[in-house]
XYZ file of N, CA, C and O in Angstrom:
884
model
N -140.096 132.734 -111.762
C -138.348 132.472 -111.862
C -137.671 133.188 -110.636
O -136.861 132.630 -109.956
N -138.266 134.486 -110.596
C -137.599 135.303 -109.366
C -137.952 134.764 -108.182
O -137.029 134.670 -107.134
N -139.263 134.286 -108.058
C -139.640 133.579 -106.525
C -138.760 132.430 -106.415
O -138.703 132.203 -105.388
N -138.701 131.540 -107.416
C -138.113 130.192 -107.212
C -136.585 130.620 -106.737
O -136.161 130.090 -105.674
N -135.863 131.389 -107.347
C -134.447 131.815 -107.077
C -134.480 132.249 -105.684
O -133.533 131.952 -104.950
N -135.376 133.213 -105.211
C -135.335 133.903 -103.937
C -135.668 132.727 -102.771
O -134.758 132.908 -101.963
N -136.388 131.897 -103.054
C -136.751 130.773 -102.132
C -135.803 129.834 -102.423
O -135.285 129.322 -100.984
N -134.997 129.592 -103.222
C -133.659 128.611 -103.336
C -132.537 129.203 -102.434
O -131.980 128.700 -101.446
N -132.211 130.499 -102.805
C -131.209 131.313 -102.201
C -131.451 131.226 -100.887
O -130.508 131.146 -99.843
N -132.622 131.608 -100.438
C -132.932 132.045 -98.942
C -132.794 130.727 -98.263
O -132.493 130.958 -96.926
N -133.034 129.697 -98.624
C -132.743 128.482 -97.721
C -131.481 127.625 -97.855
O -131.549 126.393 -97.775
N -130.777 128.195 -98.762
C -129.530 127.473 -99.275
C -128.295 128.083 -98.891
O -128.244 128.998 -98.031
N -127.166 127.343 -99.052
C -125.779 127.885 -98.656
C -125.540 129.005 -99.390
O -125.992 129.181 -100.646
N -124.917 130.069 -98.845
C -124.711 131.533 -99.614
C -123.482 131.161 -100.019
O -122.392 131.203 -99.645
N -123.515 131.769 -101.430
C -122.324 131.930 -102.177
C -122.175 133.440 -102.379
O -122.772 133.920 -103.400
N -121.179 134.205 -101.939
C -121.135 135.511 -102.001
C -120.163 135.557 -103.276
O -119.328 134.702 -103.778
N -120.018 136.853 -103.827
C -119.110 137.154 -104.974
C -117.749 136.942 -104.537
O -116.705 136.547 -105.456
N -117.076 137.074 -103.435
C -115.660 136.726 -103.002
C -115.344 135.250 -103.202
O -114.301 134.859 -103.391
N -116.340 134.361 -103.039
C -116.237 133.219 -103.170
C -116.246 132.558 -104.445
O -115.685 131.442 -104.920
N -116.816 133.215 -105.564
C -117.053 132.743 -106.799
C -115.808 132.399 -107.632
O -115.755 131.239 -108.205
N -114.711 133.111 -107.457
C -113.482 132.582 -108.231
C -113.120 131.030 -107.703
O -112.619 130.219 -108.484
N -113.232 130.791 -106.455
C -112.924 129.471 -105.972
C -114.126 128.550 -106.639
O -113.669 127.496 -106.867
N -115.200 128.838 -106.437
C -116.201 128.100 -107.116
C -116.118 127.859 -108.417
O -116.036 126.372 -108.836
N -115.438 128.628 -109.182
C -115.165 128.453 -110.665
C -114.155 127.415 -110.782
O -114.099 126.454 -111.576
N -113.059 127.755 -109.891
C -111.956 126.751 -109.880
C -112.344 125.361 -109.656
O -111.714 124.344 -110.189
N -113.283 125.183 -108.644
C -113.618 123.743 -108.153
C -114.379 123.159 -109.215
O -114.255 121.878 -109.482
N -115.390 123.736 -110.030
C -116.387 123.414 -110.659
C -115.575 122.993 -112.027
O -115.846 121.774 -112.453
N -114.574 123.684 -112.319
C -113.941 123.255 -113.471
C -113.006 122.249 -113.179
O -112.872 121.389 -114.148
N -112.432 122.126 -112.146
C -111.555 120.870 -111.911
C -112.304 119.560 -111.798
O -111.959 118.643 -112.267
N -113.659 119.710 -111.122
C -114.510 118.580 -110.941
C -114.818 118.055 -112.557
O -114.797 116.886 -112.922
N -115.141 119.121 -113.546
C -115.500 118.856 -114.791
C -114.392 118.284 -115.593
O -114.332 117.325 -116.451
N -113.199 118.788 -115.291
C -111.941 118.237 -115.786
C -111.646 116.707 -115.621
O -111.119 116.045 -116.364
N -111.898 116.539 -114.363
C -111.454 115.238 -113.862
C -112.475 114.053 -114.395
O -112.090 113.008 -114.893
N -113.839 114.530 -114.464
C -114.688 113.600 -115.196
C -114.581 113.672 -116.674
O -114.513 112.350 -117.279
N -114.220 114.463 -117.377
C -113.924 114.435 -118.883
C -112.740 113.507 -119.195
O -112.543 112.545 -119.876
N -111.517 113.745 -118.083
C -110.439 113.035 -118.415
C -110.782 111.605 -117.923
O -110.063 110.612 -118.907
N -111.424 111.214 -116.906
C -111.815 109.859 -116.889
C -112.504 109.154 -117.902
O -112.128 108.188 -118.365
N -113.617 109.912 -118.531
C -114.349 109.284 -119.636
C -113.687 109.370 -120.727
O -113.878 108.538 -121.914
N -112.509 110.080 -120.929
C -111.764 110.124 -122.093
C -111.113 108.694 -122.180
O -111.041 107.849 -123.341
N -110.656 108.192 -121.056
C -110.023 106.899 -120.939
C -110.966 105.543 -121.211
O -110.599 104.495 -121.557
N -112.022 105.879 -121.062
C -113.095 104.738 -121.126
C -113.623 104.566 -122.719
O -114.266 103.705 -122.969
N -113.336 105.534 -123.507
C -113.919 105.844 -124.667
C -113.510 104.477 -125.620
O -114.204 104.115 -126.575
N -112.393 103.831 -125.221
C -111.864 102.701 -126.181
C -112.557 101.472 -125.777
O -112.642 100.245 -126.664
N -113.202 101.599 -124.632
C -113.759 100.298 -124.072
C -115.360 100.166 -124.281
O -115.916 99.259 -124.057
N -115.937 101.511 -124.208
C -117.424 101.539 -124.265
C -118.008 102.573 -125.145
O -117.445 103.677 -125.288
N -118.647 102.175 -125.991
C -119.364 103.300 -127.149
C -119.816 104.329 -126.498
O -120.611 104.267 -125.659
N -119.574 105.408 -127.162
C -120.231 106.851 -126.824
C -120.594 107.547 -127.871
O -120.055 107.607 -129.028
N -122.007 107.729 -127.836
C -122.674 108.404 -128.901
C -122.089 109.893 -129.150
O -121.801 110.642 -128.465
N -122.075 110.223 -130.698
C -121.613 111.550 -130.981
C -122.949 112.396 -131.059
O -123.878 111.943 -131.474
N -122.693 113.650 -130.471
C -123.848 114.484 -130.390
C -123.318 115.871 -131.119
O -122.264 116.170 -131.390
N -124.283 116.759 -131.085
C -124.119 118.222 -131.576
C -123.170 118.925 -130.429
O -122.421 119.906 -130.786
N -122.956 118.358 -129.345
C -122.033 118.938 -128.301
C -120.390 118.712 -128.591
O -119.708 119.134 -127.966
N -120.373 117.546 -129.341
C -118.822 117.001 -129.532
C -118.354 118.039 -130.883
O -118.822 118.227 -131.905
N -117.131 118.246 -130.330
C -116.179 118.959 -131.392
C -115.361 118.067 -132.060
O -115.274 116.861 -131.654
N -114.566 118.208 -133.183
C -113.880 117.390 -133.786
C -112.554 117.083 -133.222
O -112.103 116.116 -133.277
N -112.163 118.073 -132.639
C -110.861 118.177 -131.715
C -111.233 118.471 -130.210
O -112.015 119.422 -130.219
N -110.280 118.261 -129.558
C -110.239 118.955 -128.005
C -109.949 120.501 -128.289
O -108.853 120.888 -129.032
N -110.745 121.399 -127.734
C -110.508 122.722 -127.694
C -109.147 123.051 -127.202
O -108.791 122.382 -126.177
N -108.658 124.122 -127.368
C -107.385 124.494 -126.783
C -107.240 125.247 -125.693
O -106.553 124.896 -124.561
N -108.563 125.982 -125.314
C -108.734 126.507 -124.031
C -109.055 125.510 -123.110
O -109.724 124.568 -123.175
N -108.409 125.956 -121.859
C -108.913 124.711 -120.707
C -110.309 124.811 -120.286
O -110.884 125.809 -120.529
N -110.912 124.102 -119.585
C -112.087 123.943 -118.907
C -112.144 125.251 -118.008
O -113.156 125.983 -117.904
N -111.105 125.408 -117.114
C -111.095 126.502 -116.067
C -111.043 128.013 -117.053
O -111.900 128.732 -116.449
N -110.170 127.981 -117.921
C -110.047 129.293 -118.543
C -111.461 129.537 -119.348
O -111.969 130.694 -119.600
N -112.076 128.634 -119.712
C -113.392 128.717 -120.502
C -114.457 129.174 -119.552
O -115.280 129.932 -119.800
N -114.522 128.457 -118.407
C -115.365 128.929 -117.215
C -115.377 130.131 -116.734
O -116.195 131.012 -116.321
N -114.118 130.608 -116.629
C -113.654 131.898 -116.291
C -114.184 133.003 -117.311
O -114.779 134.111 -116.927
N -113.955 132.564 -118.419
C -114.464 133.729 -119.512
C -115.911 133.887 -119.494
O -116.375 134.967 -119.600
N -116.643 132.871 -119.209
C -118.080 132.761 -119.073
C -118.640 133.535 -117.850
O -119.564 134.457 -117.997
N -117.891 133.196 -116.624
C -118.053 133.960 -115.510
C -118.067 135.541 -115.704
O -118.697 136.540 -115.285
N -116.802 136.074 -116.405
C -116.366 137.357 -116.792
C -117.506 138.089 -117.450
O -117.828 139.216 -117.161
N -117.936 137.540 -118.634
C -118.911 138.138 -119.723
C -120.575 137.883 -119.309
O -121.294 138.709 -119.647
N -120.720 136.551 -118.766
C -122.209 136.466 -118.706
C -122.942 137.198 -117.694
O -124.188 137.492 -117.832
N -122.423 137.508 -116.486
C -122.864 138.473 -115.565
C -124.272 137.866 -114.847
O -125.199 138.645 -114.594
N -124.290 136.377 -114.984
C -125.431 135.932 -114.323
C -125.077 135.608 -112.593
O -124.087 135.923 -112.184
N -126.261 135.306 -111.997
C -126.265 135.252 -110.690
C -125.135 134.035 -110.168
O -125.033 133.080 -111.039
N -124.774 133.988 -108.953
C -123.859 133.045 -108.503
C -124.723 131.646 -108.436
O -123.938 130.469 -108.744
N -125.851 131.897 -108.078
C -126.507 130.517 -108.188
C -126.702 129.729 -109.240
O -127.031 128.589 -109.427
N -126.614 130.666 -110.373
C -126.670 129.980 -111.706
C -125.577 128.755 -111.958
O -125.847 127.910 -112.611
N -124.410 129.019 -111.316
C -123.251 128.030 -111.322
C -123.605 126.904 -110.733
O -123.252 125.666 -111.146
N -124.422 127.035 -109.609
C -124.655 125.772 -108.899
C -125.926 124.957 -109.686
O -125.842 123.808 -109.774
N -126.654 125.542 -110.065
C -127.890 125.058 -110.984
C -127.289 124.646 -112.233
O -127.588 123.433 -112.521
N -126.418 125.000 -112.934
C -125.675 124.747 -114.014
C -125.023 123.097 -113.544
O -124.919 122.083 -114.423
N -124.630 123.144 -112.557
C -123.869 122.029 -111.886
C -124.908 120.885 -111.780
O -124.664 119.758 -112.307
N -126.004 121.156 -111.261
C -127.074 120.171 -111.149
C -127.598 119.771 -112.611
O -127.751 118.465 -112.789
N -127.714 120.685 -113.460
C -128.218 120.310 -114.690
C -127.182 119.386 -115.487
O -127.636 118.427 -116.145
N -125.791 119.665 -115.432
C -124.946 118.784 -116.036
C -124.994 117.374 -115.422
O -124.771 116.409 -116.233
N -125.187 117.177 -114.083
C -125.200 116.178 -113.648
C -126.661 115.247 -114.033
O -126.641 114.021 -114.354
N -127.651 116.093 -114.110
C -128.956 115.431 -114.571
C -128.498 114.901 -116.161
O -129.152 113.914 -116.462
N -128.301 115.657 -116.806
C -127.813 115.406 -118.286
C -127.055 114.074 -118.387
O -127.262 113.219 -119.070
N -126.002 114.016 -117.473
C -124.919 112.866 -117.549
C -125.968 111.573 -117.147
O -125.584 110.530 -117.793
N -126.731 111.689 -116.243
C -127.623 110.674 -115.789
C -128.733 110.013 -116.778
O -128.930 109.089 -117.005
N -129.150 111.037 -117.408
C -130.238 110.646 -118.386
C -129.831 110.463 -119.783
O -130.392 109.642 -120.536
N -128.482 110.645 -119.939
C -127.690 110.347 -121.414
C -126.681 109.609 -121.057
O -125.416 110.065 -121.158
N -126.796 108.338 -120.558
C -125.506 107.547 -120.031
C -124.776 107.225 -121.452
O -123.435 106.797 -121.209
N -125.270 107.196 -122.699
C -124.333 107.041 -123.772
C -123.592 108.295 -124.181
O -122.821 108.313 -125.366
N -123.756 109.418 -123.665
C -123.211 110.825 -123.911
C -122.594 111.273 -122.739
O -123.033 112.213 -122.311
N -121.521 110.404 -122.305
C -120.645 110.988 -121.092
C -119.939 112.360 -121.390
O -119.533 112.601 -122.477
N -119.628 113.108 -120.375
C -118.863 114.576 -120.387
C -117.504 113.873 -120.826
O -117.070 113.251 -120.107
N -117.064 114.338 -121.832
C -115.533 114.109 -122.053
C -114.944 115.268 -122.708
O -115.434 116.442 -122.586
N -113.619 115.263 -123.117
C -112.765 116.431 -123.324
C -113.327 116.989 -124.721
O -113.094 118.283 -125.109
N -114.173 116.197 -125.359
C -114.614 116.772 -126.931
C -115.926 117.552 -126.778
O -116.471 118.215 -127.577
N -116.678 117.554 -125.643
C -118.096 118.091 -125.402
C -118.210 118.865 -124.384
O -119.207 119.395 -124.238
N -117.446 118.795 -123.148
C -117.465 119.496 -121.876
C -117.633 120.962 -122.327
O -118.315 121.580 -121.458
N -116.813 121.625 -123.061
C -116.954 123.016 -123.154
C -118.252 123.480 -123.710
O -118.957 124.518 -123.177
N -118.829 122.755 -124.725
C -120.349 123.150 -125.455
C -121.282 122.706 -124.146
O -122.291 123.445 -124.108
N -121.114 121.655 -123.376
C -122.150 121.311 -122.259
C -122.033 122.330 -121.282
O -123.114 122.973 -120.675
N -121.001 122.820 -120.863
C -120.562 123.958 -119.954
C -121.444 125.263 -120.339
O -122.309 125.657 -119.260
N -121.180 125.841 -121.442
C -121.872 126.964 -121.461
C -123.222 127.035 -122.059
O -124.127 127.680 -121.602
N -123.714 125.672 -122.409
C -125.113 125.579 -122.756
C -125.920 125.466 -121.176
O -126.906 125.977 -121.097
N -125.126 124.883 -120.365
C -125.918 124.612 -119.074
C -125.935 125.886 -118.319
O -127.022 126.066 -117.538
N -124.987 126.922 -118.469
C -125.055 128.265 -117.915
C -126.049 128.945 -118.420
O -126.799 129.771 -117.840
N -126.115 128.725 -119.843
C -127.377 129.720 -120.618
C -128.615 129.287 -120.021
O -129.412 130.165 -119.730
N -128.860 128.030 -120.106
C -130.237 127.372 -119.525
C -130.455 127.934 -118.081
O -131.587 128.175 -117.853
N -129.646 127.730 -117.393
C -129.714 128.021 -115.820
C -129.951 129.475 -115.524
O -130.814 129.917 -114.850
N -129.393 130.270 -116.493
C -129.535 131.664 -116.367
C -130.867 132.192 -116.843
O -131.580 133.043 -116.166
N -131.329 131.553 -117.803
C -132.734 131.948 -118.181
C -133.955 131.331 -117.397
O -134.788 132.124 -117.065
N -133.434 130.439 -116.602
C -134.496 129.981 -115.639
C -134.469 130.506 -114.419
O -135.536 130.865 -113.517
N -133.165 130.801 -113.872
C -132.968 131.405 -112.573
C -133.188 133.131 -112.463
O -133.651 133.616 -111.566
N -132.740 133.725 -113.651
C -132.344 135.319 -113.511
C -133.574 135.847 -114.397
O -134.068 135.385 -115.347
N -134.054 137.145 -113.726
C -134.934 137.672 -114.444
C -134.392 138.693 -115.701
O -134.926 138.815 -116.634
N -133.170 138.653 -115.503
C -132.424 139.522 -116.818
C -131.116 138.559 -117.176
O -130.447 138.377 -116.243
N -131.092 138.535 -118.578
C -129.864 137.469 -118.828
C -129.704 137.937 -120.502
O -130.561 138.437 -121.118
N -128.661 137.625 -120.828
C -128.020 137.800 -122.301
C -128.713 136.765 -123.205
O -129.075 135.642 -122.692
N -128.741 137.179 -124.433
C -129.525 136.102 -125.399
C -128.455 135.292 -126.018
O -127.299 135.160 -125.565
N -128.991 134.212 -126.793
C -127.992 133.234 -127.357
C -126.986 133.733 -128.086
O -125.878 133.169 -128.079
N -127.260 134.650 -128.821
C -126.282 135.232 -129.582
C -124.985 135.877 -128.844
O -123.964 135.594 -129.181
N -125.296 136.414 -127.844
C -124.239 136.900 -126.805
C -123.451 135.651 -126.498
O -122.112 135.637 -126.395
N -124.030 134.647 -125.740
C -123.434 133.562 -125.205
C -122.752 132.729 -126.409
O -121.590 132.223 -126.018
N -123.047 132.773 -127.454
C -122.350 132.219 -128.648
C -121.091 133.015 -128.891
O -120.020 132.265 -129.147
N -121.063 134.327 -128.767
C -119.899 135.121 -128.894
C -118.930 134.489 -127.701
O -117.757 134.629 -128.094
N -119.409 134.519 -126.579
C -118.614 134.349 -125.445
C -118.001 132.804 -125.447
O -116.815 132.586 -125.423
N -118.669 132.036 -125.834
C -118.304 130.627 -126.192
C -117.528 130.199 -127.508
O -117.200 129.176 -127.526
N -117.437 131.223 -128.325
C -116.732 130.943 -129.512
C -117.630 129.968 -130.502
O -116.844 129.396 -131.300
N -118.811 130.184 -130.633
C -119.648 129.345 -131.448
C -120.833 130.321 -132.223
O -121.077 131.336 -131.406
N -121.394 129.779 -133.219
C -122.365 130.509 -133.894
C -123.665 130.724 -132.926
O -123.973 129.940 -132.408
N -124.611 131.712 -133.357
C -125.930 131.666 -132.960
C -126.598 130.485 -133.029
O -127.484 130.180 -132.361
N -126.454 130.128 -134.369
C -127.471 128.858 -134.839
C -126.983 127.730 -134.237
O -127.920 126.855 -133.773
N -125.825 127.583 -133.836
C -125.216 126.443 -133.055
C -125.648 126.470 -131.571
O -126.161 125.591 -130.871
N -125.345 127.597 -131.105
C -126.016 127.837 -129.668
C -127.535 127.657 -129.431
O -127.824 126.915 -128.636
N -128.221 128.040 -130.528
C -129.718 127.732 -130.444
C -130.005 126.133 -130.495
O -130.748 125.707 -129.644
N -129.218 125.332 -131.268
C -129.264 123.844 -131.370
C -128.797 123.327 -130.184
O -129.700 122.374 -129.606
N -127.658 123.794 -129.684
C -127.297 123.145 -128.245
C -128.345 123.159 -127.179
O -128.504 122.380 -126.318
N -128.979 124.574 -127.111
C -129.867 124.640 -126.210
C -131.181 123.853 -126.286
O -131.538 122.980 -125.214
N -131.524 123.464 -127.369
C -132.641 122.605 -127.677
C -132.218 121.317 -127.343
O -132.934 120.624 -126.641
N -131.044 120.961 -127.700
C -130.620 119.474 -127.513
C -130.446 119.218 -126.030
O -130.895 118.149 -125.391
N -129.999 120.282 -125.386
C -129.819 120.232 -123.844
C -131.188 120.055 -123.288
O -131.248 119.366 -122.099
N -131.995 120.796 -123.557
C -133.250 120.757 -122.820
C -133.920 119.464 -122.870
O -134.610 118.945 -122.172
N -133.908 118.847 -124.270
C -134.383 117.638 -124.476
C -133.695 116.595 -123.706
O -134.353 115.442 -123.111
N -132.572 116.635 -123.690
C -131.588 115.807 -122.956
C -131.700 115.583 -121.388
O -131.861 114.857 -120.720
N -132.399 116.933 -120.979
C -132.704 117.085 -119.286
C -134.161 116.535 -119.308
O -134.796 116.466 -118.175
N -134.864 116.199 -120.439
C -136.395 115.982 -120.338
C -136.880 117.195 -120.110
O -138.187 117.016 -119.314
N -136.443 118.370 -119.996
C -137.168 119.630 -119.434
C -137.293 119.711 -118.193
O -138.058 120.442 -117.465
N -136.572 118.909 -117.380
C -136.803 118.993 -115.979
C -135.631 119.783 -115.441
O -134.531 119.736 -114.983
N -136.064 121.202 -115.196
C -135.222 122.300 -114.920
C -135.290 122.778 -113.366
O -134.798 123.668 -112.884
N -136.541 122.366 -112.813
C -136.619 122.784 -111.202
C -135.653 122.613 -110.508
O -135.277 121.124 -110.506
N -135.083 123.125 -109.496
C -134.193 122.721 -108.561
C -134.659 122.981 -107.216
O -134.781 124.210 -106.887
N -134.989 122.127 -106.505
C -135.427 122.451 -105.204
C -134.396 123.051 -104.026
O -132.952 122.778 -104.373
N -134.881 123.519 -103.187
C -133.427 123.969 -102.077
C -132.921 122.988 -101.539
O -131.605 122.933 -101.214
N -133.424 121.851 -101.294
C -132.619 120.642 -100.750
C -131.698 120.187 -101.913
O -130.346 119.893 -101.340
N -132.166 120.123 -102.922
C -131.122 119.665 -104.068
C -129.921 120.635 -104.325
O -128.792 120.309 -104.300
N -130.390 121.958 -104.166
C -129.297 122.893 -104.474
C -128.379 123.011 -103.249
O -127.176 123.035 -103.496
N -128.645 122.721 -101.919
C -127.802 122.631 -100.991
C -126.936 121.391 -101.146
O -125.866 121.567 -100.776
N -127.513 120.047 -101.694
C -126.721 119.167 -101.609
C -125.512 119.465 -102.545
O -124.240 119.155 -102.344
N -125.660 119.961 -103.812
C -124.568 120.240 -104.847
C -123.819 121.357 -104.126
O -122.406 121.341 -104.469
N -124.265 122.180 -103.523
C -123.442 123.415 -102.947
C -122.617 122.721 -101.831
O -121.585 123.314 -101.767
N -123.155 121.939 -101.042
C -122.258 121.430 -99.999
C -121.081 120.698 -100.781
O -119.912 120.611 -100.103
N -121.388 119.854 -101.864
C -120.181 119.128 -102.316
C -119.034 120.090 -103.033
O -117.842 119.846 -102.952
N -119.422 121.119 -103.518
C -118.538 122.175 -103.955
C -117.677 122.741 -102.850
O -116.694 122.992 -102.962
N -118.573 123.114 -101.682
C -117.881 123.699 -100.621
C -116.859 122.672 -99.840
O -115.729 123.049 -99.622
N -117.356 121.670 -99.978
C -116.442 120.428 -99.276
C -115.108 120.267 -100.160
O -113.956 120.101 -99.818
N -115.273 120.422 -101.498
C -114.247 120.294 -102.490
C -113.071 121.622 -102.212
O -111.874 121.277 -102.431
N -113.739 122.681 -102.165
C -112.921 123.977 -102.010
C -112.000 123.626 -100.745
O -111.012 123.876 -100.668
N -112.656 123.002 -99.821
C -111.980 122.771 -98.321
C -110.928 121.980 -98.531
O -109.708 121.951 -98.094
N -111.188 120.772 -99.349
C -110.252 119.916 -99.765
C -108.711 120.307 -100.615
O -107.928 119.931 -100.424
N -109.201 121.099 -101.528
C -108.250 121.710 -102.294
C -107.422 122.867 -101.411
O -106.055 122.615 -101.765
N -108.016 123.272 -100.393
C -107.044 123.816 -99.537
C -106.130 123.321 -98.503
O -105.189 123.730 -97.887
N -106.469 121.856 -98.577
C -105.655 121.049 -97.783
C -105.456 119.766 -98.594
O -106.073 118.605 -98.419
N -104.368 120.010 -99.445
C -104.179 118.871 -100.583
C -103.725 117.589 -99.919
O -104.146 116.435 -100.636
N -103.251 117.454 -98.759
C -102.917 116.252 -98.190
C -103.989 115.238 -97.913
O -103.716 114.200 -98.089
N -105.221 115.587 -97.898
C -106.485 115.051 -97.545
C -106.752 114.172 -98.855
O -107.526 113.332 -98.566
N -106.304 114.678 -99.986
C -106.555 114.044 -101.224
C -106.172 112.463 -101.154
O -106.682 111.550 -101.979
N -104.911 112.298 -100.562
C -104.536 111.065 -100.428
C -105.049 110.009 -99.604
O -104.975 108.848 -99.679
N -106.210 110.479 -98.989
C -107.034 109.499 -98.205
C -108.094 108.940 -99.001
O -108.947 108.321 -98.619
N -108.355 109.450 -100.275
C -109.426 108.935 -100.978
C -110.227 110.210 -101.636
O -110.380 111.148 -100.943
N -110.937 109.845 -102.655
C -111.704 110.957 -103.290
C -113.045 111.103 -102.526
O -113.837 110.163 -102.327
N -113.276 112.261 -102.032
C -114.456 112.441 -101.139
C -115.789 112.251 -101.850
O -116.803 111.931 -101.385
N -115.592 112.386 -103.112
C -116.951 112.292 -103.977
C -116.874 110.797 -104.761
O -117.763 110.547 -105.791
N -115.864 109.911 -104.219
C -116.117 108.585 -104.673
C -117.449 107.994 -104.589
O -117.978 107.864 -103.383
N -118.069 107.543 -105.785
C -119.359 106.962 -105.551
C -120.440 107.843 -105.888
O -121.428 107.570 -106.421
N -120.079 109.372 -105.753
C -120.969 110.271 -106.398
C -120.591 110.563 -107.623
O -121.154 110.864 -108.494
N -119.304 110.759 -107.808
C -118.494 111.318 -109.170
C -118.584 110.126 -110.002
O -118.595 110.404 -111.251
N -118.615 108.892 -109.607
C -118.374 107.693 -110.605
C -119.689 106.742 -110.441
O -120.192 106.630 -109.495
N -120.120 106.324 -111.719
C -121.044 105.292 -111.829
C -120.591 103.939 -112.468
O -119.780 104.031 -113.235
N -120.736 102.853 -111.746
C -119.903 101.565 -112.210
C -120.946 100.975 -113.164
O -121.951 100.746 -113.000
N -120.375 100.882 -114.236
C -120.991 99.857 -115.448
C -120.560 98.425 -115.153
O -119.776 98.139 -114.452
N -121.041 97.538 -115.992
C -120.929 96.179 -115.876
C -119.395 95.840 -116.508
O -118.777 94.844 -116.251
N -118.753 96.807 -117.212
C -117.405 96.817 -117.919
C -116.418 97.756 -117.434
O -115.296 97.255 -116.807
N -116.870 99.062 -117.447
C -115.756 100.090 -116.822
C -116.557 100.963 -115.968
O -117.712 101.218 -115.982
N -115.908 101.660 -115.377
C -116.232 102.829 -114.590
C -116.559 104.089 -115.347
O -115.478 104.671 -116.231
N -117.570 104.671 -115.429
C -117.924 105.890 -116.299
C -118.232 106.958 -115.349
O -119.214 106.812 -114.670
N -117.657 108.009 -115.435
C -117.487 109.114 -114.309
C -118.579 110.082 -114.680
O -118.889 110.506 -115.997
N -119.471 110.505 -113.935
C -120.680 111.536 -113.798
C -120.531 112.230 -112.381
O -119.547 111.773 -111.697
N -121.505 113.217 -112.308
C -121.496 113.719 -110.832
C -122.509 112.864 -110.077
O -121.903 112.347 -108.780
N -123.641 112.494 -110.340
C -124.560 111.591 -109.803
C -124.728 111.711 -108.389
O -124.219 110.714 -107.613
N -125.388 112.658 -107.917
C -125.794 112.556 -106.515
C -127.015 111.937 -106.057
O -127.272 111.278 -105.221
N -128.023 112.045 -107.139
C -129.122 111.290 -107.256
C -129.872 111.445 -105.842
O -130.376 110.536 -105.118
N -130.329 112.805 -105.599
C -130.757 112.981 -104.300
C -132.222 112.672 -104.202
O -133.067 112.443 -105.411
N -132.732 112.120 -102.983
C -134.301 111.682 -103.000
C -135.383 112.674 -103.366
O -136.381 112.574 -103.915
N -134.850 113.902 -103.194
C -135.548 115.106 -103.176
C -136.042 115.158 -104.716
O -137.172 115.502 -104.932
N -134.858 115.119 -105.397
C -135.124 115.045 -107.017
C -136.046 113.946 -107.572
O -137.107 114.043 -108.192
N -135.776 112.829 -106.897
C -136.646 111.729 -107.554
C -138.333 111.828 -107.003
O -139.110 111.437 -107.920
N -138.363 112.641 -106.010
C -139.917 112.592 -105.566
C -140.509 113.998 -106.183
O -141.710 114.062 -106.132
N -139.740 114.701 -107.041
C -140.244 115.761 -107.586
C -140.171 115.997 -109.128
O -140.621 116.837 -109.643
N -139.762 114.598 -109.827
C -139.749 114.601 -111.212
C -141.178 115.012 -111.977
O -141.155 115.414 -112.974
N -142.123 114.581 -111.240
C -143.570 114.770 -111.945
C -143.845 116.488 -111.709
O -144.946 116.849 -112.296
N -143.204 117.162 -111.020
C -143.482 118.455 -110.980
C -142.546 119.444 -111.352
O -142.591 120.691 -111.053
N -141.726 118.823 -112.332
C -140.632 119.640 -113.066
C -141.204 120.813 -113.917
O -142.129 120.664 -114.515
N -140.590 122.051 -113.860
C -141.199 123.235 -114.571
C -140.205 123.150 -115.987
O -139.198 122.740 -116.048
N -140.978 123.651 -117.063
C -140.509 123.648 -118.145
C -140.543 125.268 -118.791
O -141.070 126.039 -118.129
N -139.533 125.434 -119.724
C -139.471 126.840 -120.233
C -140.152 127.113 -121.688
O -140.237 125.943 -122.216
């Protein structure tokens, strides 16, 4: 794992600690937009209920929740980009389970947990992540297993894929610093949304060719 992380970071965009608050802000903003969009489609398209769904929307915002994870998890900066990749893969592989306001928090903390275990040599256990996320250890264990199966245990992230997702985060950071550009159209339109035959259901969906060519070489934990 350490060798994979070293190879990935060495050939990828560099995210230093000073950039992380902005990365957290941008990633949470992307997730919030996706969740709110998918909330609107729930009345038109059936969505499967899973272990990630809460009975009500959490009171804590996605941004505050991710800031809390960042504050206490102490995982490497690359884990957040990899968690971003995992969330996209999960959404693509589980079209009947789109990210929405009822499941985004549990999916988020689970994706960071799994990425930290895969990328970092030292990481906190599930009980600690459960305390950070406000859920029990038993539930955290269940969410991890469900997330891994939802990904098909496809955890490897190549440098090309890492760079692609990192570039989108950096572009979003630039656009947020120049808000007038948003009126020209969503730069991730087509990537952030997948069109169904009835409604638009939003994912991240970059679908890099690099990932497609390496599906048979994915690593498992």
